[in-house]
Each structure stands twice: as C-alpha cells, then as structure tokens.
mmCIF file of C-alpha atoms in Angstrom:
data_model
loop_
_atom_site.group_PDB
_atom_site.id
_atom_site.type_symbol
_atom_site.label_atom_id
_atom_site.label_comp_id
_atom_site.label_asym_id
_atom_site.label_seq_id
_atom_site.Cartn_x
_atom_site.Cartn_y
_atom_site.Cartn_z
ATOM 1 C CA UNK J 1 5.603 19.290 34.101
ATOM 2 C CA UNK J 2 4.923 19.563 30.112
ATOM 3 C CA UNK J 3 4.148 23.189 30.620
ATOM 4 C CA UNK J 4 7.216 24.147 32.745
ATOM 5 C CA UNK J 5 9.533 22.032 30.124
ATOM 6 C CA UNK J 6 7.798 24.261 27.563
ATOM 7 C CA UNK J 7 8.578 27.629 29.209
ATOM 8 C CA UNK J 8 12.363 26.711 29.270
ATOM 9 C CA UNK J 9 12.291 25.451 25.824
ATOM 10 C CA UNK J 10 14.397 28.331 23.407
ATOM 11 C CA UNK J 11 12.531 30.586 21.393
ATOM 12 C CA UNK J 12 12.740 30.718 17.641
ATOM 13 C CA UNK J 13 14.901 33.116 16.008
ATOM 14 C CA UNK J 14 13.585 36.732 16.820
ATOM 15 C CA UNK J 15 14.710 39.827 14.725
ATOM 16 C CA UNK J 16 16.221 42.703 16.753
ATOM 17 C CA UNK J 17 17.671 45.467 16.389
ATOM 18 C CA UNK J 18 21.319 44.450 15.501
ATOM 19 C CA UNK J 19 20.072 41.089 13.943
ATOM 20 C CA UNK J 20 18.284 37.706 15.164
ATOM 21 C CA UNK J 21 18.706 36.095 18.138
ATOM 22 C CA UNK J 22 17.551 33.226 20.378
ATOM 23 C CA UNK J 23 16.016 33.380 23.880
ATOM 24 C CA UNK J 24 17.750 30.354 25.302
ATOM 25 C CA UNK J 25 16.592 28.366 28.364
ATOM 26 C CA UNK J 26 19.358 29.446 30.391
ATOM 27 C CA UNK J 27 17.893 33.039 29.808
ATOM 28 C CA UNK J 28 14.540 31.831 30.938
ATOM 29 C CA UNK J 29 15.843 30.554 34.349
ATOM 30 C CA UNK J 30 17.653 34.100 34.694
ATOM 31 C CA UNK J 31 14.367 35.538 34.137
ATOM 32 C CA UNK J 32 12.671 33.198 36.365
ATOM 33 C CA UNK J 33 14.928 33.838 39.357
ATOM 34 C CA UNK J 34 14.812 37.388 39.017
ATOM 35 C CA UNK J 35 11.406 37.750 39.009
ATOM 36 C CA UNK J 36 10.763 35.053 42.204
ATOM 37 C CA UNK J 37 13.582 37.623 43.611
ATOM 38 C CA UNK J 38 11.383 40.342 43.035
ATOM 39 C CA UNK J 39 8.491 38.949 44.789
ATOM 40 C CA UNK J 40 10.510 38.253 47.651
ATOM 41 C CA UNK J 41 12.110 41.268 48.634
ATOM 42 C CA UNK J 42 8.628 42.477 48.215
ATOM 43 C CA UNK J 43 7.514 40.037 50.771
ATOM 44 C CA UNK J 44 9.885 40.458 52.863
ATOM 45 C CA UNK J 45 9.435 44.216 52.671
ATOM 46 C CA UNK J 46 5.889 43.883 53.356
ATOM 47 C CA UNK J 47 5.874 41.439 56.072
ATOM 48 C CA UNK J 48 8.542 43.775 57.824
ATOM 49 C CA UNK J 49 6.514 47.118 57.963
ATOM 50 C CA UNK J 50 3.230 44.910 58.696
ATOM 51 C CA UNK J 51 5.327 43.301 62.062
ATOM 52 C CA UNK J 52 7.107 46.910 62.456
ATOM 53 C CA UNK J 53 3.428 48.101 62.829
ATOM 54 C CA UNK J 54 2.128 44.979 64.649
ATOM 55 C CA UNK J 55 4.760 43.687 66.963
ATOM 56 C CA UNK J 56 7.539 46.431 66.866
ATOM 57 C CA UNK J 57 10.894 47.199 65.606
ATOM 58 C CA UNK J 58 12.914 44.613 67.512
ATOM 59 C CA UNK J 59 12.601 41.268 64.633
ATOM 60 C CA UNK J 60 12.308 43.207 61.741
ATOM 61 C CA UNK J 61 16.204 42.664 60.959
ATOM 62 C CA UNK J 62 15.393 39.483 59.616
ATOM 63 C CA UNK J 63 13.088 40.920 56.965
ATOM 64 C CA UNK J 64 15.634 43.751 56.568
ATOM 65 C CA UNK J 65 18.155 41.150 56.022
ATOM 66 C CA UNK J 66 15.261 39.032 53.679
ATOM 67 C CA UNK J 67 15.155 42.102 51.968
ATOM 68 C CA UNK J 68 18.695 43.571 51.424
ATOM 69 C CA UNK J 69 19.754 39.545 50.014
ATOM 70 C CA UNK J 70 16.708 39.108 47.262
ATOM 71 C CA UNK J 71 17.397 42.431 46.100
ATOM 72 C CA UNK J 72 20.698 41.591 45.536
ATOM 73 C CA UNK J 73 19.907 38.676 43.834
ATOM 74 C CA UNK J 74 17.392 40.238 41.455
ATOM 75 C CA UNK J 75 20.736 42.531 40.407
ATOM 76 C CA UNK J 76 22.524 39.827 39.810
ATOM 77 C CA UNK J 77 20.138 37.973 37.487
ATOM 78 C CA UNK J 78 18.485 42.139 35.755
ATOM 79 C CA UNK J 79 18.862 42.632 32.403
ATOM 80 C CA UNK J 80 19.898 46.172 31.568
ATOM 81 C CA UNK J 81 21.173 46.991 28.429
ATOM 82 C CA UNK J 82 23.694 49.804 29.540
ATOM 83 C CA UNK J 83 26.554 48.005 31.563
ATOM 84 C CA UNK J 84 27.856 51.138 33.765
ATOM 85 C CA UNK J 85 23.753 51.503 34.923
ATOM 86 C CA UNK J 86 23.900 47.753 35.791
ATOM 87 C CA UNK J 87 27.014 48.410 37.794
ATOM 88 C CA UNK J 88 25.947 51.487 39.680
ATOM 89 C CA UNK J 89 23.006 49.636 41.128
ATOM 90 C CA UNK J 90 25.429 46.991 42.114
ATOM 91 C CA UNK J 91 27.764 49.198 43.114
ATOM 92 C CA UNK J 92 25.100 51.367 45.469
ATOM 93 C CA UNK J 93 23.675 47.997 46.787
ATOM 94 C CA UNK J 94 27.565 46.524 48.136
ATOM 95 C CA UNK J 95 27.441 50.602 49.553
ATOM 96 C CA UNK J 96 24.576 50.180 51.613
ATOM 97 C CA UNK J 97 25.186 46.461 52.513
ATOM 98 C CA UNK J 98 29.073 48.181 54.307
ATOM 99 C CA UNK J 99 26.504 51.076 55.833
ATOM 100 C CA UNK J 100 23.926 48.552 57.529
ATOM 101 C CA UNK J 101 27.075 46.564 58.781
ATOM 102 C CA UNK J 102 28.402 49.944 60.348
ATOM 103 C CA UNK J 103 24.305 50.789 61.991
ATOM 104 C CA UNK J 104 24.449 47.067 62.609
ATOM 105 C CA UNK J 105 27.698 47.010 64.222
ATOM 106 C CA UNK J 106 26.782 50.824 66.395
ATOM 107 C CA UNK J 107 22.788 50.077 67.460
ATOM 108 C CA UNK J 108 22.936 46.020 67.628
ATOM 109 C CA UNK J 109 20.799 43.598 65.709
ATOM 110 C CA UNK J 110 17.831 43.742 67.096
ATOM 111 C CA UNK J 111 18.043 47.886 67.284
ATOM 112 C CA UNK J 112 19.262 48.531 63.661
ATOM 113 C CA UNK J 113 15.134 49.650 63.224
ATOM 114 C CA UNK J 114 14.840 51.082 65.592
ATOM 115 C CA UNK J 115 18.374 53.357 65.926
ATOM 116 C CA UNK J 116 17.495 54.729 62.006
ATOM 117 C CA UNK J 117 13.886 55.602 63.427
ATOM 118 C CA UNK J 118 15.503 57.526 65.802
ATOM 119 C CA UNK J 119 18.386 58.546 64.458
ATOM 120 C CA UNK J 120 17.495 59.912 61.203
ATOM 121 C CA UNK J 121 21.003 60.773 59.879
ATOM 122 C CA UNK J 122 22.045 56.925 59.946
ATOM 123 C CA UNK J 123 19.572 56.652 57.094
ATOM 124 C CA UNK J 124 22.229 57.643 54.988
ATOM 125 C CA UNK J 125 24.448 54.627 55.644
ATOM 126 C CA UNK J 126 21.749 52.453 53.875
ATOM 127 C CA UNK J 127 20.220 54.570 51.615
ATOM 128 C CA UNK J 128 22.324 53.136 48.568
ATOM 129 C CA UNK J 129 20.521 49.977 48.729
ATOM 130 C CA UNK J 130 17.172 51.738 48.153
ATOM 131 C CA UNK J 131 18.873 53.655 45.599
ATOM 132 C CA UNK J 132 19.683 50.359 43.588
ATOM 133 C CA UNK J 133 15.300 49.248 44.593
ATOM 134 C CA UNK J 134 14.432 52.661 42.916
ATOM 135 C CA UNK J 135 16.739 51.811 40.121
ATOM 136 C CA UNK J 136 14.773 48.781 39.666
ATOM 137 C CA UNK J 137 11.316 50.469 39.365
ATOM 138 C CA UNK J 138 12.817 52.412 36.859
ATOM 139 C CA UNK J 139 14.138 49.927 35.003
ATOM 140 C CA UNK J 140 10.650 48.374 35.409
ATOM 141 C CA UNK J 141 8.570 51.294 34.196
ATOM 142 C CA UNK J 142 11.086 52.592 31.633
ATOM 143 C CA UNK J 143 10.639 48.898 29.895
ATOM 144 C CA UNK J 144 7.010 48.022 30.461
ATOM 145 C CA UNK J 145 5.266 51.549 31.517
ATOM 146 C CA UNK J 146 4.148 49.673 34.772
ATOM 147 C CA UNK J 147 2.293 52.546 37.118
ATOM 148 C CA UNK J 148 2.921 50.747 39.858
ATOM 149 C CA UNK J 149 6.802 50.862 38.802
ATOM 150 C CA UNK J 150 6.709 54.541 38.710
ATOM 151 C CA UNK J 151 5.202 54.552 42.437
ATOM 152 C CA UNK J 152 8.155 52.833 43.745
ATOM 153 C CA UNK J 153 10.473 55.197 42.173
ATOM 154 C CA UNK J 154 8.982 58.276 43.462
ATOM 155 C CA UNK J 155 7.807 57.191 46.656
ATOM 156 C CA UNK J 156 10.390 55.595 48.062
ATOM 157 C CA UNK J 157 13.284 58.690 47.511
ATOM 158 C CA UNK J 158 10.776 60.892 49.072
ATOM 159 C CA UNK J 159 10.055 58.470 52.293
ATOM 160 C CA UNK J 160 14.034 58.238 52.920
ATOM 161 C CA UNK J 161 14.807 61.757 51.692
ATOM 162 C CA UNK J 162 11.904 63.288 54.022
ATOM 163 C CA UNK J 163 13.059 61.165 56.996
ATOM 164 C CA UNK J 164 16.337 61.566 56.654
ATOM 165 C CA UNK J 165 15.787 65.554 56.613
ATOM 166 C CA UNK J 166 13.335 65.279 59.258
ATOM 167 C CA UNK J 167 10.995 67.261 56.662
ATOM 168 C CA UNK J 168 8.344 64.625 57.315
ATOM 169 C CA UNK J 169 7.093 62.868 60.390
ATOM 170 C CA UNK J 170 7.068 59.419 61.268
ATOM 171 C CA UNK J 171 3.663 58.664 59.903
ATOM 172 C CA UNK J 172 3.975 60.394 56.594
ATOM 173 C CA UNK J 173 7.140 58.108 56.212
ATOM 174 C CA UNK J 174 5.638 54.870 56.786
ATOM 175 C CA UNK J 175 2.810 55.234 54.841
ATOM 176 C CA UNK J 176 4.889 56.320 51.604
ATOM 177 C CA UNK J 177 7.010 53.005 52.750
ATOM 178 C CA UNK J 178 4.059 50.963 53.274
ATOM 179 C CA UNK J 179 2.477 52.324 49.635
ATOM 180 C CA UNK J 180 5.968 51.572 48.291
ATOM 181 C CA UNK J 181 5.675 47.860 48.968
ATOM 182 C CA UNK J 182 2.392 46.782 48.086
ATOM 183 C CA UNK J 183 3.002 48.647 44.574
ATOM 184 C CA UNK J 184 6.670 46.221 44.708
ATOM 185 C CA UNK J 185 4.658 43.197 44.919
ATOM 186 C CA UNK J 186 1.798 43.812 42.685
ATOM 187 C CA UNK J 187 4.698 45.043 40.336
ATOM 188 C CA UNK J 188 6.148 41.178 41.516
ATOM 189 C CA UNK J 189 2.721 39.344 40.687
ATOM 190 C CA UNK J 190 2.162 41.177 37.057
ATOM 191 C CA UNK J 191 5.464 40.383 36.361
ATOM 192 C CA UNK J 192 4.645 36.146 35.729
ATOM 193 C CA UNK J 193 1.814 37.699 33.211
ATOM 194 C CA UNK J 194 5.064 38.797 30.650
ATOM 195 C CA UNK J 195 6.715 35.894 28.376
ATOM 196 C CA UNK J 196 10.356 35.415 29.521
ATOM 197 C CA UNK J 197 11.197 37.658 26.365
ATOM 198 C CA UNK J 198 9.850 40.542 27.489
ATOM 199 C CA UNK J 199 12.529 40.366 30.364
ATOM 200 C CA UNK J 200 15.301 39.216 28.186
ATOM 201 C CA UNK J 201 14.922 42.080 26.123
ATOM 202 C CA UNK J 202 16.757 42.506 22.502
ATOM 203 C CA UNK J 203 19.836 40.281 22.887
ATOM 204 C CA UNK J 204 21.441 41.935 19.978
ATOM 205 C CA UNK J 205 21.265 45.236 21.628
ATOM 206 C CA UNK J 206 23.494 43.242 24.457
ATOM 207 C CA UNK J 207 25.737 41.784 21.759
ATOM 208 C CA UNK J 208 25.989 45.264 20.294
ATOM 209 C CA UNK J 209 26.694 46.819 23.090
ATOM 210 C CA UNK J 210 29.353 44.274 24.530
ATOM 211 C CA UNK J 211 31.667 44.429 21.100
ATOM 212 C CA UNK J 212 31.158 48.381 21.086
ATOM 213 C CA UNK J 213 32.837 47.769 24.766
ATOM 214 C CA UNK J 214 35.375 45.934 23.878
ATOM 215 C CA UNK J 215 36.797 47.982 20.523
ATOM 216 C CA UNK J 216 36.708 50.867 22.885
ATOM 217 C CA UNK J 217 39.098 48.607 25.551
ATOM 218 C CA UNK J 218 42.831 49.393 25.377
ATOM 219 C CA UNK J 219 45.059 46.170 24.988
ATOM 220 C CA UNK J 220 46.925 45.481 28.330
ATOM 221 C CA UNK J 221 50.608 45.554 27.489
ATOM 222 C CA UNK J 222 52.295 42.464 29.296
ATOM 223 C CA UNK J 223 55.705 41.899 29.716
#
C-alpha cells in the first residue's frame, strides 16, 4: 500500500521545454488506466484469434467487443501532444464503432467474424478502429522507439489492407494478426517498466500548445 501511495504521489518540479511543471497524481491515474487499457485490448485481441483458431468464429464478438471498448478507453486517457492527431484517432475509432454496428446489424452477432472473413469488402466498415490501434503504435514507437511498437504499425495495415484486397490469403492474414497482438501485449507488459512521466510527457509542451490554440480561436460574437 506504501508503494502504490508513492506512485501517485506528484513529482517535483521538472524543467521542460516551455518551463517547469508538476506530474500530478491525477496524471498518474490517467497513465495508469491507459496503460491497464492497453493490456486489455491486447488480451482481448489475443484471446480472440487464439478461440477464432481453437473454437471458431461464432464467440469471438465478445472479444471484438472487449477489444473495440479498451481501445477506446486508452484514447480517452493518451497523451498526444498535437490535439487534431488526438482527435483523428478518436474520430476514426467512433467511425469504425458506426461500421461494426452496420456488419453487426447485416451478418448478426454471432456472424460479424465470420461475414468480414468472407466478405472481405465489409472490412472497410471497421477498418477505422484499427486505424486509431496503428495510431497508437505509432504514438508508442515515435515516443519510446519500442520495436515491438513499430510491428503493430506495419503489420496490422498490411493484414487488413491485404484482406481487404484479397491480395493475401486467409493464412497470411492471420498470422500478421496473430504477430500483431502478441507484439500489443508485450508492448502492454514493458509499458509498467516506464515511470508515469515518461507517459505524461512535457506538460509545458501541452500548456504551450493549448494557449497557441486558443490565441488562434476567433471570439464568438453573441447577441
């Protein structure tokens, strides 16, 4: 209990770019949560190609589902220090969410695997939120130089892109998707080896940033 009151204590004053700041303990909980939302879409992504492989398409929703929700949550709690980037990955994961309601909606729960297997072109419906997971490895290896970050960005644009071109067979595509997921959750597991700074990032880049944003606003006129 000492030790976990000590990771959510604030940090001292640390000089950035645009000045010194403080890591406070709300930021460490942000940090926390994203990370333990990392590790569970990477679960869940896991789990539902090993039962895919296993059992068959029919239950893998509910990973899909495990999946699509922790990723959301792991945008929601990201630091990224250029807004409109933080908002396109938001923006391409409420996309995707629509186009699995639509597949969901046309094939059926229990069939929404198994329709995109078959149907390659519905793989464009739910690409977006795979677009906002590959934003996230970037993110990743752009901050930290994780290799395992880098995999995820490649592999997983070629596994949808391939499939959804019907360049590359089925096996080609779930092993790049398999590969993609076991390099998300050792990316998850190295993650709890960084201090809660290194997520945080420089908060006066942030501050910077934000009052840049707002001098460049226009005043509303009200009446």
């Amino acid at each position: 209990m000492k030790e976990l009151n000590s990771y959510f204590k604030s940090s001292d004053p640390i000089k950035g770019v645009y000045g010194d700041f403080i890591v406070t303990s709300e930021d460490k909980k942000e940090v926390l949560l994203y990370r333990f939302s990392i590790i569970s879409c990477a679960l869940f992504f896991s789990i539902g190609l090993a039962q895919w492989f296993i059992n068959g398409s029919s239950q893998v929703w509910i990973c899909f589902a495990g999946l699509v929700i922790s990723l959301g949550l792991s945008l929601k709690w990201i630091h990224i220090y250029l807004r409109r980037l933080h908002q396109a990955l938001v923006l391409f994961w409420v996309i995707g969410c629509i186009g699995l309601g639509v597949i969901t909606y046309h094939f059926g729960l229990t069939n929404v695997v198994h329709g995109l297997q078959e149907n390659p072109k519905w793989v464009f419906l739910v690409g977006p939120i795979f677009v906002s997971l590959t934003g996230v490895g970037f993110k990743e290896f752009f901050c930290f130089r994780r290799i395992e970050a880098i995999g995820i960005t490649i592999f997983i644009p070629i596994a949808f892109i391939g499939h959804l071109t019907e360049l590359t067979n089925e096996k080609f595509t779930f092993a790049l998707l398999a590969l993609s997921a076991l390099l998300l959750l050792i990316l998850g597991i190295r993650k709890f080896d960084l201090p809660a700074e290194a997520d945080v990032g420089d908060k006066s880049v942030f501050d910077f940033l934000e009052s840049q944003r707002i001098l460049n606003t226009p005043d509303v006129e009200t009446s």
